[in-house]
Amino acid sequence: MTAQGFDGVERRGLMFVLSSPSGAGKTTLSRMLIDRMPGLKMSVSATTRPKRPGEVEGRDYFFVDKTKFEAMAKQGELLEWATVFDNRYGTPRAPVEAALAAGEDVLFDIDWQGTQQLREKARADVVSVFILPPSAADLEKRLHTRAQDSEEVIRGRMNRATHELSHWAEYDYIVVNQNVDDAFAEVQSILKAERLKRERRTGLTEFVRRLQRQLEK
Ligand SMILES: Nc1ncnc2c1ncn2[C@@H]1O[C@H](COP(=O)(O)OP(=O)(O)OP(=O)(O)O)[C@@H](O)[C@H]1O
Ligand SMILES: Nc1nc2c(ncn2[C@@H]2O[C@H](COP(=O)(O)O)[C@@H](O)[C@H]2O)c(=O)[nH]1
């Protein structure tokens, strides 16, 4: 699983995870990252939850029924999976492995349960970011302005937010999404810095050796 860095030094691909209470802004930040960061591919999850207005099969999710989801899990087709808000969500394994093998980093919008499972499988390759809303009132307002869920669903997500929040300390980085451009700049900086980590840059020894040979001439 090696990628060519922009400076030509080989490195291992990484799994970049965003989690947060529902409505804090993961989807928004993920879309900005995919649009603006070359070499980053979105992991599209499978879910049993109903499609929201405007969501597209294969772009936002693979919408499957419970039987299909259980079969995917049983056949080892999911890298991780969890039950969130009474629905099943899981990460299809094959596209992630293919992207990493092709030298791309992979972006995940998943909850704390999925993040724990990824960490157990590949700790060194997982970089996790927890997104916080600036306040509870902002979180509720965002769920309402998104205007894609019923009042009952929004209430359920607000009730669950405390539980989601309790996992913040398990993450490598914490970003408060107050102004979306500032939050994006912070998340982008994290990804850029993590791409430069020495232990991930498998081609450094060779690169430095070559430099030394040039210097010795
Ligand atoms: N910094 C921000 N300021 C104001 N509104 C924002 C900000 N970031 C995101 N939003 C808006 O808040 C709403 C929820 O954002 P988004 O769908 O990205 O959240 P999410 O964390 O992905 O939620 P879920 O977990 O339910 O998928 C959207 O309408 C989005 O446009
Ligand atoms: N463990 C996983 N969690 C996932 C996955 N895909 C999405 N999610 C999380 O579910 C909630 C709700 O998402 P929504 O789209 O219904 O608002 C949110 O926290 C997502 O991060 C997955 O594959 N695995």
Short mmCIF file of N, CA, C and O in Angstrom, two decimals, residues 19-152:
data_model
loop_
_atom_site.label_atom_id
_atom_site.label_comp_id
_atom_site.label_asym_id
_atom_site.label_seq_id
_atom_site.Cartn_x
_atom_site.Cartn_y
_atom_site.Cartn_z
N SER A 19 -15.47 11.98 12.50
CA SER A 19 -16.66 11.60 13.27
C SER A 19 -17.17 12.83 14.01
O SER A 19 -16.42 13.79 14.23
N SER A 20 -18.45 12.79 14.40
CA SER A 20 -19.02 13.90 15.17
C SER A 20 -20.45 13.53 15.56
O SER A 20 -21.01 12.59 15.00
N PRO A 21 -21.05 14.30 16.44
CA PRO A 21 -22.49 14.15 16.60
C PRO A 21 -23.17 14.51 15.28
O PRO A 21 -22.63 15.33 14.52
N SER A 22 -24.32 13.92 15.03
CA SER A 22 -25.03 14.18 13.78
C SER A 22 -25.32 15.67 13.61
O SER A 22 -25.83 16.32 14.53
N GLY A 23 -24.94 16.23 12.44
CA GLY A 23 -25.22 17.63 12.15
C GLY A 23 -24.06 18.58 12.42
O GLY A 23 -24.15 19.77 12.11
N ALA A 24 -22.95 18.07 12.94
CA ALA A 24 -21.82 18.98 13.26
C ALA A 24 -21.06 19.41 12.01
O ALA A 24 -20.33 20.40 12.04
N GLY A 25 -21.21 18.65 10.91
CA GLY A 25 -20.60 19.12 9.66
C GLY A 25 -19.65 18.18 8.96
O GLY A 25 -18.93 18.59 8.04
N LYS A 26 -19.68 16.88 9.29
CA LYS A 26 -18.76 15.92 8.65
C LYS A 26 -18.96 15.85 7.14
O LYS A 26 -18.00 15.85 6.38
N THR A 27 -20.22 15.76 6.71
CA THR A 27 -20.49 15.60 5.28
C THR A 27 -20.01 16.84 4.51
O THR A 27 -19.38 16.73 3.46
N THR A 28 -20.29 18.01 5.09
CA THR A 28 -19.88 19.27 4.47
C THR A 28 -18.36 19.32 4.32
O THR A 28 -17.83 19.61 3.23
N LEU A 29 -17.65 19.00 5.40
CA LEU A 29 -16.19 19.05 5.36
C LEU A 29 -15.62 17.96 4.45
O LEU A 29 -14.63 18.20 3.74
N SER A 30 -16.27 16.80 4.44
CA SER A 30 -15.80 15.72 3.57
C SER A 30 -15.88 16.13 2.10
O SER A 30 -14.94 15.90 1.32
N ARG A 31 -17.00 16.76 1.73
CA ARG A 31 -17.15 17.17 0.32
C ARG A 31 -16.08 18.19 -0.05
O ARG A 31 -15.53 18.16 -1.16
N MET A 32 -15.79 19.11 0.87
CA MET A 32 -14.76 20.13 0.60
C MET A 32 -13.40 19.46 0.43
O MET A 32 -12.61 19.81 -0.46
N LEU A 33 -13.13 18.47 1.28
CA LEU A 33 -11.83 17.78 1.19
C LEU A 33 -11.69 17.03 -0.13
O LEU A 33 -10.66 17.10 -0.79
N ILE A 34 -12.76 16.32 -0.51
CA ILE A 34 -12.69 15.53 -1.76
C ILE A 34 -12.51 16.47 -2.96
O ILE A 34 -11.74 16.18 -3.88
N ASP A 35 -13.18 17.63 -2.93
CA ASP A 35 -13.06 18.58 -4.05
C ASP A 35 -11.68 19.21 -4.13
O ASP A 35 -11.20 19.55 -5.20
N ARG A 36 -11.06 19.42 -2.96
CA ARG A 36 -9.85 20.25 -2.96
C ARG A 36 -8.55 19.53 -2.64
O ARG A 36 -7.48 20.13 -2.72
N MET A 37 -8.63 18.25 -2.25
CA MET A 37 -7.40 17.53 -1.91
C MET A 37 -7.16 16.38 -2.89
O MET A 37 -7.79 15.32 -2.77
N PRO A 38 -6.27 16.54 -3.85
CA PRO A 38 -5.97 15.44 -4.78
C PRO A 38 -5.44 14.23 -4.00
O PRO A 38 -4.83 14.38 -2.94
N GLY A 39 -5.71 13.04 -4.54
CA GLY A 39 -5.18 11.83 -3.93
C GLY A 39 -6.00 11.33 -2.75
O GLY A 39 -5.55 10.47 -2.00
N LEU A 40 -7.21 11.88 -2.59
CA LEU A 40 -8.07 11.46 -1.48
C LEU A 40 -9.39 10.95 -2.06
O LEU A 40 -10.03 11.63 -2.86
N LYS A 41 -9.77 9.73 -1.64
CA LYS A 41 -10.99 9.12 -2.19
C LYS A 41 -11.97 8.88 -1.05
O LYS A 41 -11.58 8.44 0.03
N MET A 42 -13.25 9.18 -1.32
CA MET A 42 -14.29 8.99 -0.29
C MET A 42 -14.67 7.52 -0.20
O MET A 42 -14.91 6.87 -1.22
N SER A 43 -14.76 7.00 1.00
CA SER A 43 -15.34 5.67 1.20
C SER A 43 -16.85 5.82 1.25
O SER A 43 -17.38 6.57 2.09
N VAL A 44 -17.56 5.15 0.35
CA VAL A 44 -19.03 5.24 0.32
C VAL A 44 -19.59 4.05 1.10
O VAL A 44 -19.34 2.89 0.75
N SER A 45 -20.32 4.35 2.16
CA SER A 45 -20.83 3.30 3.05
C SER A 45 -22.09 2.65 2.50
O SER A 45 -22.80 3.23 1.68
N ALA A 46 -22.37 1.47 3.02
CA ALA A 46 -23.68 0.82 2.79
C ALA A 46 -24.55 1.14 4.01
O ALA A 46 -24.04 1.21 5.13
N THR A 47 -25.83 1.38 3.78
CA THR A 47 -26.73 1.63 4.92
C THR A 47 -28.12 1.08 4.66
O THR A 47 -28.55 0.99 3.50
N THR A 48 -28.80 0.78 5.76
CA THR A 48 -30.20 0.35 5.65
C THR A 48 -31.14 1.53 5.87
O THR A 48 -32.35 1.36 5.84
N ARG A 49 -30.59 2.73 6.11
CA ARG A 49 -31.51 3.86 6.36
C ARG A 49 -32.11 4.35 5.03
O ARG A 49 -31.49 4.23 3.97
N PRO A 50 -33.33 4.91 5.10
CA PRO A 50 -33.96 5.39 3.87
C PRO A 50 -33.17 6.55 3.26
O PRO A 50 -32.54 7.33 3.99
N LYS A 51 -33.23 6.64 1.93
CA LYS A 51 -32.54 7.71 1.20
C LYS A 51 -33.18 9.05 1.54
O LYS A 51 -34.40 9.16 1.60
N ARG A 52 -32.34 10.10 1.77
CA ARG A 52 -32.89 11.45 1.98
C ARG A 52 -33.10 12.12 0.63
O ARG A 52 -32.44 11.75 -0.36
N PRO A 53 -33.96 13.14 0.59
CA PRO A 53 -34.14 13.88 -0.67
C PRO A 53 -32.78 14.38 -1.15
O PRO A 53 -32.00 14.92 -0.36
N GLY A 54 -32.50 14.17 -2.42
CA GLY A 54 -31.24 14.67 -3.00
C GLY A 54 -30.08 13.70 -2.90
O GLY A 54 -29.05 13.89 -3.55
N GLU A 55 -30.21 12.67 -2.07
CA GLU A 55 -29.10 11.72 -1.96
C GLU A 55 -29.08 10.81 -3.20
O GLU A 55 -30.12 10.48 -3.77
N VAL A 56 -27.86 10.43 -3.59
CA VAL A 56 -27.68 9.65 -4.82
C VAL A 56 -27.05 8.30 -4.48
O VAL A 56 -26.04 8.25 -3.76
N GLU A 57 -27.66 7.24 -4.99
CA GLU A 57 -27.15 5.88 -4.80
C GLU A 57 -25.71 5.79 -5.34
O GLU A 57 -25.42 6.22 -6.46
N GLY A 58 -24.81 5.28 -4.50
CA GLY A 58 -23.42 5.10 -4.95
C GLY A 58 -22.55 6.34 -4.75
O GLY A 58 -21.34 6.23 -4.76
N ARG A 59 -23.18 7.50 -4.59
CA ARG A 59 -22.39 8.71 -4.29
C ARG A 59 -22.44 8.98 -2.78
O ARG A 59 -21.42 9.12 -2.12
N ASP A 60 -23.66 9.01 -2.24
CA ASP A 60 -23.81 9.29 -0.80
C ASP A 60 -23.75 8.00 0.02
O ASP A 60 -23.14 7.97 1.07
N TYR A 61 -24.42 7.00 -0.45
CA TYR A 61 -24.46 5.69 0.21
C TYR A 61 -24.82 4.64 -0.83
O TYR A 61 -25.33 4.95 -1.91
N PHE A 62 -24.60 3.38 -0.47
CA PHE A 62 -25.24 2.26 -1.16
C PHE A 62 -26.43 1.89 -0.27
O PHE A 62 -26.23 1.48 0.89
N PHE A 63 -27.63 2.13 -0.75
CA PHE A 63 -28.83 1.88 0.05
C PHE A 63 -29.26 0.43 -0.12
O PHE A 63 -29.57 0.01 -1.24
N VAL A 64 -29.21 -0.32 0.98
CA VAL A 64 -29.50 -1.76 0.90
C VAL A 64 -30.53 -2.12 1.97
O VAL A 64 -30.72 -1.37 2.93
N ASP A 65 -31.18 -3.28 1.79
CA ASP A 65 -32.11 -3.69 2.85
C ASP A 65 -31.34 -4.51 3.90
O ASP A 65 -30.16 -4.83 3.72
N LYS A 66 -32.06 -4.86 4.98
CA LYS A 66 -31.38 -5.52 6.11
C LYS A 66 -30.78 -6.87 5.71
O LYS A 66 -29.68 -7.22 6.12
N THR A 67 -31.51 -7.59 4.84
CA THR A 67 -31.03 -8.92 4.43
C THR A 67 -29.71 -8.79 3.68
O THR A 67 -28.75 -9.53 3.92
N LYS A 68 -29.67 -7.84 2.75
CA LYS A 68 -28.46 -7.63 1.96
C LYS A 68 -27.30 -7.20 2.87
O LYS A 68 -26.16 -7.66 2.74
N PHE A 69 -27.61 -6.30 3.83
CA PHE A 69 -26.57 -5.81 4.74
C PHE A 69 -25.98 -6.98 5.53
O PHE A 69 -24.75 -7.13 5.63
N GLU A 70 -26.86 -7.81 6.09
CA GLU A 70 -26.39 -8.95 6.90
C GLU A 70 -25.53 -9.88 6.06
O GLU A 70 -24.51 -10.39 6.52
N ALA A 71 -25.93 -10.07 4.79
CA ALA A 71 -25.16 -10.96 3.90
C ALA A 71 -23.77 -10.37 3.65
O ALA A 71 -22.76 -11.09 3.67
N MET A 72 -23.72 -9.05 3.43
CA MET A 72 -22.42 -8.40 3.19
C MET A 72 -21.51 -8.58 4.41
O MET A 72 -20.32 -8.90 4.28
N ALA A 73 -22.09 -8.39 5.61
CA ALA A 73 -21.29 -8.52 6.84
C ALA A 73 -20.80 -9.96 6.99
O ALA A 73 -19.62 -10.21 7.27
N LYS A 74 -21.70 -10.92 6.75
CA LYS A 74 -21.36 -12.33 6.93
C LYS A 74 -20.28 -12.79 5.96
O LYS A 74 -19.41 -13.60 6.30
N GLN A 75 -20.33 -12.26 4.75
CA GLN A 75 -19.36 -12.68 3.74
C GLN A 75 -18.03 -11.91 3.82
O GLN A 75 -17.19 -12.01 2.94
N GLY A 76 -17.87 -11.12 4.86
CA GLY A 76 -16.60 -10.40 5.05
C GLY A 76 -16.41 -9.24 4.10
O GLY A 76 -15.30 -8.78 3.87
N GLU A 77 -17.52 -8.75 3.53
CA GLU A 77 -17.40 -7.66 2.55
C GLU A 77 -17.30 -6.29 3.22
O GLU A 77 -17.12 -5.29 2.54
N LEU A 78 -17.51 -6.25 4.55
CA LEU A 78 -17.46 -4.95 5.25
C LEU A 78 -16.22 -4.87 6.14
O LEU A 78 -15.90 -5.82 6.86
N LEU A 79 -15.55 -3.75 6.05
CA LEU A 79 -14.34 -3.52 6.85
C LEU A 79 -14.71 -3.25 8.30
O LEU A 79 -13.98 -3.59 9.23
N GLU A 80 -15.83 -2.59 8.50
CA GLU A 80 -16.38 -2.31 9.82
C GLU A 80 -17.87 -2.07 9.64
O GLU A 80 -18.30 -1.71 8.55
N TRP A 81 -18.63 -2.24 10.72
CA TRP A 81 -20.05 -1.91 10.64
C TRP A 81 -20.61 -1.63 12.03
O TRP A 81 -20.00 -2.03 13.02
N ALA A 82 -21.73 -0.94 12.07
CA ALA A 82 -22.32 -0.55 13.36
C ALA A 82 -23.80 -0.24 13.17
O ALA A 82 -24.25 0.00 12.04
N THR A 83 -24.51 -0.24 14.29
CA THR A 83 -25.90 0.21 14.28
C THR A 83 -25.91 1.64 14.83
O THR A 83 -25.38 1.89 15.91
N VAL A 84 -26.44 2.57 14.03
CA VAL A 84 -26.51 3.97 14.45
C VAL A 84 -27.95 4.43 14.20
O VAL A 84 -28.47 4.25 13.09
N PHE A 85 -28.56 5.05 15.21
CA PHE A 85 -29.95 5.53 15.09
C PHE A 85 -30.86 4.44 14.52
O PHE A 85 -31.64 4.67 13.59
N ASP A 86 -30.73 3.22 15.03
CA ASP A 86 -31.58 2.08 14.64
C ASP A 86 -31.37 1.61 13.20
O ASP A 86 -32.13 0.77 12.71
N ASN A 87 -30.40 2.17 12.50
CA ASN A 87 -30.09 1.68 11.14
C ASN A 87 -28.70 1.08 11.13
O ASN A 87 -27.87 1.38 11.99
N ARG A 88 -28.44 0.23 10.13
CA ARG A 88 -27.13 -0.40 10.01
C ARG A 88 -26.30 0.39 9.00
O ARG A 88 -26.81 0.81 7.95
N TYR A 89 -25.03 0.58 9.34
CA TYR A 89 -24.10 1.30 8.46
C TYR A 89 -22.81 0.49 8.39
O TYR A 89 -22.35 -0.01 9.42
N GLY A 90 -22.19 0.41 7.22
CA GLY A 90 -20.93 -0.32 7.13
C GLY A 90 -20.08 0.14 5.96
O GLY A 90 -20.59 0.68 4.98
N THR A 91 -18.78 -0.10 6.07
CA THR A 91 -17.82 0.32 5.04
C THR A 91 -17.47 -0.85 4.13
O THR A 91 -16.86 -1.83 4.61
N PRO A 92 -17.84 -0.80 2.84
CA PRO A 92 -17.43 -1.86 1.93
C PRO A 92 -15.89 -1.96 1.86
O PRO A 92 -15.21 -0.94 1.71
N ARG A 93 -15.40 -3.17 2.04
CA ARG A 93 -13.96 -3.39 2.15
C ARG A 93 -13.21 -3.19 0.82
O ARG A 93 -12.16 -2.52 0.78
N ALA A 94 -13.75 -3.76 -0.28
CA ALA A 94 -13.00 -3.82 -1.53
C ALA A 94 -12.57 -2.44 -2.06
O ALA A 94 -11.39 -2.26 -2.43
N PRO A 95 -13.47 -1.43 -2.11
CA PRO A 95 -13.03 -0.13 -2.65
C PRO A 95 -11.94 0.52 -1.81
O PRO A 95 -11.06 1.19 -2.35
N VAL A 96 -11.98 0.30 -0.49
CA VAL A 96 -10.95 0.89 0.39
C VAL A 96 -9.61 0.25 0.08
O VAL A 96 -8.59 0.94 -0.11
N GLU A 97 -9.61 -1.09 0.01
CA GLU A 97 -8.34 -1.78 -0.25
C GLU A 97 -7.80 -1.43 -1.62
O GLU A 97 -6.59 -1.23 -1.79
N ALA A 98 -8.70 -1.29 -2.61
CA ALA A 98 -8.25 -0.95 -3.97
C ALA A 98 -7.65 0.46 -3.99
O ALA A 98 -6.61 0.69 -4.62
N ALA A 99 -8.30 1.40 -3.30
CA ALA A 99 -7.80 2.79 -3.30
C ALA A 99 -6.43 2.86 -2.63
O ALA A 99 -5.50 3.49 -3.16
N LEU A 100 -6.31 2.19 -1.49
CA LEU A 100 -5.02 2.23 -0.78
C LEU A 100 -3.93 1.58 -1.64
O LEU A 100 -2.81 2.10 -1.73
N ALA A 101 -4.29 0.48 -2.30
CA ALA A 101 -3.31 -0.21 -3.15
C ALA A 101 -2.91 0.66 -4.33
O ALA A 101 -1.79 0.56 -4.83
N ALA A 102 -3.83 1.51 -4.78
CA ALA A 102 -3.53 2.38 -5.92
C ALA A 102 -2.82 3.66 -5.47
O ALA A 102 -2.60 4.57 -6.27
N GLY A 103 -2.50 3.73 -4.20
CA GLY A 103 -1.74 4.89 -3.71
C GLY A 103 -2.58 6.08 -3.33
O GLY A 103 -2.08 7.20 -3.25
N GLU A 104 -3.88 5.85 -3.07
CA GLU A 104 -4.72 6.97 -2.64
C GLU A 104 -4.98 6.88 -1.13
O GLU A 104 -4.99 5.79 -0.56
N ASP A 105 -5.24 8.02 -0.51
CA ASP A 105 -5.72 8.04 0.86
C ASP A 105 -7.24 7.90 0.81
O ASP A 105 -7.86 8.28 -0.20
N VAL A 106 -7.82 7.39 1.89
CA VAL A 106 -9.27 7.18 1.90
C VAL A 106 -9.90 7.96 3.06
O VAL A 106 -9.39 7.95 4.18
N LEU A 107 -11.00 8.65 2.73
CA LEU A 107 -11.72 9.48 3.71
C LEU A 107 -12.99 8.75 4.17
O LEU A 107 -13.77 8.27 3.34
N PHE A 108 -13.18 8.69 5.50
CA PHE A 108 -14.34 8.01 6.07
C PHE A 108 -15.18 8.99 6.88
O PHE A 108 -14.63 9.71 7.72
N ASP A 109 -16.48 8.98 6.65
CA ASP A 109 -17.44 9.70 7.50
C ASP A 109 -18.19 8.61 8.25
O ASP A 109 -19.20 8.08 7.77
N ILE A 110 -17.65 8.24 9.43
CA ILE A 110 -18.23 7.11 10.18
C ILE A 110 -18.29 7.46 11.67
O ILE A 110 -17.68 8.42 12.10
N ASP A 111 -19.03 6.66 12.44
CA ASP A 111 -19.18 6.99 13.86
C ASP A 111 -18.03 6.38 14.68
O ASP A 111 -17.14 5.72 14.15
N TRP A 112 -18.12 6.60 16.01
CA TRP A 112 -17.02 6.16 16.91
C TRP A 112 -16.86 4.64 16.92
O TRP A 112 -15.76 4.13 17.10
N GLN A 113 -17.97 3.91 16.71
CA GLN A 113 -17.86 2.44 16.74
C GLN A 113 -17.04 1.94 15.56
O GLN A 113 -16.17 1.07 15.69
N GLY A 114 -17.31 2.54 14.39
CA GLY A 114 -16.55 2.17 13.19
C GLY A 114 -15.10 2.58 13.31
O GLY A 114 -14.19 1.85 12.89
N THR A 115 -14.87 3.75 13.92
CA THR A 115 -13.49 4.23 14.08
C THR A 115 -12.70 3.28 14.98
O THR A 115 -11.54 2.94 14.68
N GLN A 116 -13.35 2.81 16.05
CA GLN A 116 -12.67 1.86 16.93
C GLN A 116 -12.28 0.59 16.17
O GLN A 116 -11.18 0.06 16.32
N GLN A 117 -13.18 0.12 15.31
CA GLN A 117 -12.90 -1.10 14.55
C GLN A 117 -11.75 -0.90 13.56
O GLN A 117 -10.90 -1.77 13.41
N LEU A 118 -11.73 0.26 12.90
CA LEU A 118 -10.62 0.53 11.96
C LEU A 118 -9.29 0.59 12.71
O LEU A 118 -8.28 0.06 12.25
N ARG A 119 -9.32 1.25 13.89
CA ARG A 119 -8.10 1.37 14.70
C ARG A 119 -7.58 -0.01 15.08
O ARG A 119 -6.39 -0.27 15.05
N GLU A 120 -8.50 -0.91 15.46
CA GLU A 120 -8.08 -2.26 15.85
C GLU A 120 -7.41 -2.97 14.69
O GLU A 120 -6.51 -3.77 14.86
N LYS A 121 -7.86 -2.66 13.45
CA LYS A 121 -7.34 -3.37 12.28
C LYS A 121 -6.05 -2.77 11.74
O LYS A 121 -5.22 -3.48 11.20
N ALA A 122 -5.92 -1.45 11.86
CA ALA A 122 -4.78 -0.80 11.20
C ALA A 122 -4.40 0.49 11.93
O ALA A 122 -4.41 1.56 11.32
N ARG A 123 -4.04 0.38 13.20
CA ARG A 123 -3.81 1.58 14.03
C ARG A 123 -2.88 2.59 13.37
O ARG A 123 -3.15 3.79 13.34
N ALA A 124 -1.76 2.09 12.82
CA ALA A 124 -0.74 3.02 12.30
C ALA A 124 -1.23 3.81 11.08
O ALA A 124 -0.70 4.88 10.78
N ASP A 125 -2.25 3.28 10.41
CA ASP A 125 -2.69 3.92 9.16
C ASP A 125 -3.96 4.75 9.34
O ASP A 125 -4.45 5.33 8.38
N VAL A 126 -4.49 4.81 10.57
CA VAL A 126 -5.72 5.55 10.82
C VAL A 126 -5.40 6.90 11.46
O VAL A 126 -4.70 6.97 12.46
N VAL A 127 -5.92 7.96 10.84
CA VAL A 127 -5.82 9.31 11.43
C VAL A 127 -7.25 9.76 11.68
O VAL A 127 -8.06 9.83 10.75
N SER A 128 -7.57 10.06 12.95
CA SER A 128 -8.98 10.32 13.26
C SER A 128 -9.18 11.76 13.76
O SER A 128 -8.37 12.28 14.53
N VAL A 129 -10.27 12.36 13.29
CA VAL A 129 -10.59 13.75 13.66
C VAL A 129 -12.03 13.78 14.16
O VAL A 129 -12.94 13.29 13.48
N PHE A 130 -12.22 14.36 15.34
CA PHE A 130 -13.58 14.52 15.87
C PHE A 130 -14.00 15.96 15.67
O PHE A 130 -13.28 16.90 16.04
N ILE A 131 -15.15 16.15 15.04
CA ILE A 131 -15.67 17.49 14.75
C ILE A 131 -16.69 17.88 15.83
O ILE A 131 -17.66 17.14 16.05
N LEU A 132 -16.46 19.03 16.47
CA LEU A 132 -17.41 19.52 17.49
C LEU A 132 -18.21 20.68 16.92
O LEU A 132 -17.66 21.54 16.23
N PRO A 133 -19.49 20.74 17.26
CA PRO A 133 -20.26 21.95 16.91
C PRO A 133 -19.91 23.03 17.93
O PRO A 133 -19.49 22.70 19.04
N PRO A 134 -20.07 24.33 17.60
CA PRO A 134 -19.73 25.37 18.57
C PRO A 134 -20.65 25.36 19.79
O PRO A 134 -20.23 25.75 20.88
N SER A 135 -21.89 24.92 19.64
CA SER A 135 -22.82 24.87 20.78
C SER A 135 -23.96 23.92 20.45
O SER A 135 -24.17 23.57 19.27
N ALA A 136 -24.72 23.53 21.49
CA ALA A 136 -25.87 22.65 21.27
C ALA A 136 -26.92 23.35 20.42
O ALA A 136 -27.55 22.72 19.54
N ALA A 137 -27.09 24.65 20.65
CA ALA A 137 -28.09 25.40 19.87
C ALA A 137 -27.72 25.40 18.38
O ALA A 137 -28.58 25.25 17.51
N ASP A 138 -26.41 25.56 18.09
CA ASP A 138 -25.97 25.53 16.69
C ASP A 138 -26.22 24.16 16.07
O ASP A 138 -26.63 24.06 14.91
N LEU A 139 -25.96 23.14 16.86
CA LEU A 139 -26.14 21.78 16.34
C LEU A 139 -27.61 21.56 15.94
O LEU A 139 -27.92 21.09 14.85
N GLU A 140 -28.50 21.94 16.84
CA GLU A 140 -29.93 21.75 16.58
C GLU A 140 -30.35 22.58 15.35
O GLU A 140 -31.09 22.10 14.49
N LYS A 141 -29.86 23.81 15.30
CA LYS A 141 -30.20 24.68 14.17
C LYS A 141 -29.74 24.05 12.85
O LYS A 141 -30.45 24.07 11.84
N ARG A 142 -28.54 23.47 12.86
CA ARG A 142 -28.01 22.86 11.62
C ARG A 142 -28.86 21.67 11.18
O ARG A 142 -29.10 21.48 9.99
N LEU A 143 -29.30 20.88 12.18
CA LEU A 143 -30.14 19.73 11.81
C LEU A 143 -31.45 20.22 11.20
O LEU A 143 -31.98 19.61 10.26
N HIS A 144 -31.96 21.35 11.71
CA HIS A 144 -33.20 21.90 11.15
C HIS A 144 -32.97 22.52 9.77
O HIS A 144 -33.73 22.27 8.84
N THR A 145 -31.87 23.30 9.63
CA THR A 145 -31.66 23.98 8.33
C THR A 145 -31.30 22.98 7.22
O THR A 145 -31.54 23.25 6.06
N ARG A 146 -30.74 21.84 7.62
CA ARG A 146 -30.48 20.81 6.59
C ARG A 146 -31.80 20.35 5.98
O ARG A 146 -31.83 19.95 4.81
N ALA A 147 -32.84 20.42 6.78
CA ALA A 147 -34.22 20.17 6.31
C ALA A 147 -34.36 18.84 5.57
O ALA A 147 -35.02 18.75 4.54
N GLN A 148 -33.73 17.79 6.10
CA GLN A 148 -33.84 16.50 5.43
C GLN A 148 -34.39 15.41 6.34
O GLN A 148 -34.60 14.29 5.90
N ASP A 149 -34.58 15.75 7.61
CA ASP A 149 -35.07 14.75 8.55
C ASP A 149 -36.34 15.25 9.23
O ASP A 149 -36.52 16.45 9.40
N SER A 150 -37.17 14.32 9.65
CA SER A 150 -38.40 14.69 10.36
C SER A 150 -38.05 15.21 11.76
O SER A 150 -36.94 14.99 12.26
N GLU A 151 -39.02 15.88 12.38
CA GLU A 151 -38.84 16.37 13.76
C GLU A 151 -38.43 15.23 14.69
O GLU A 151 -37.56 15.39 15.54
N GLU A 152 -39.08 14.09 14.49
CA GLU A 152 -38.81 12.94 15.36
C GLU A 152 -37.36 12.46 15.20
O GLU A 152 -36.66 12.18 16.18
#
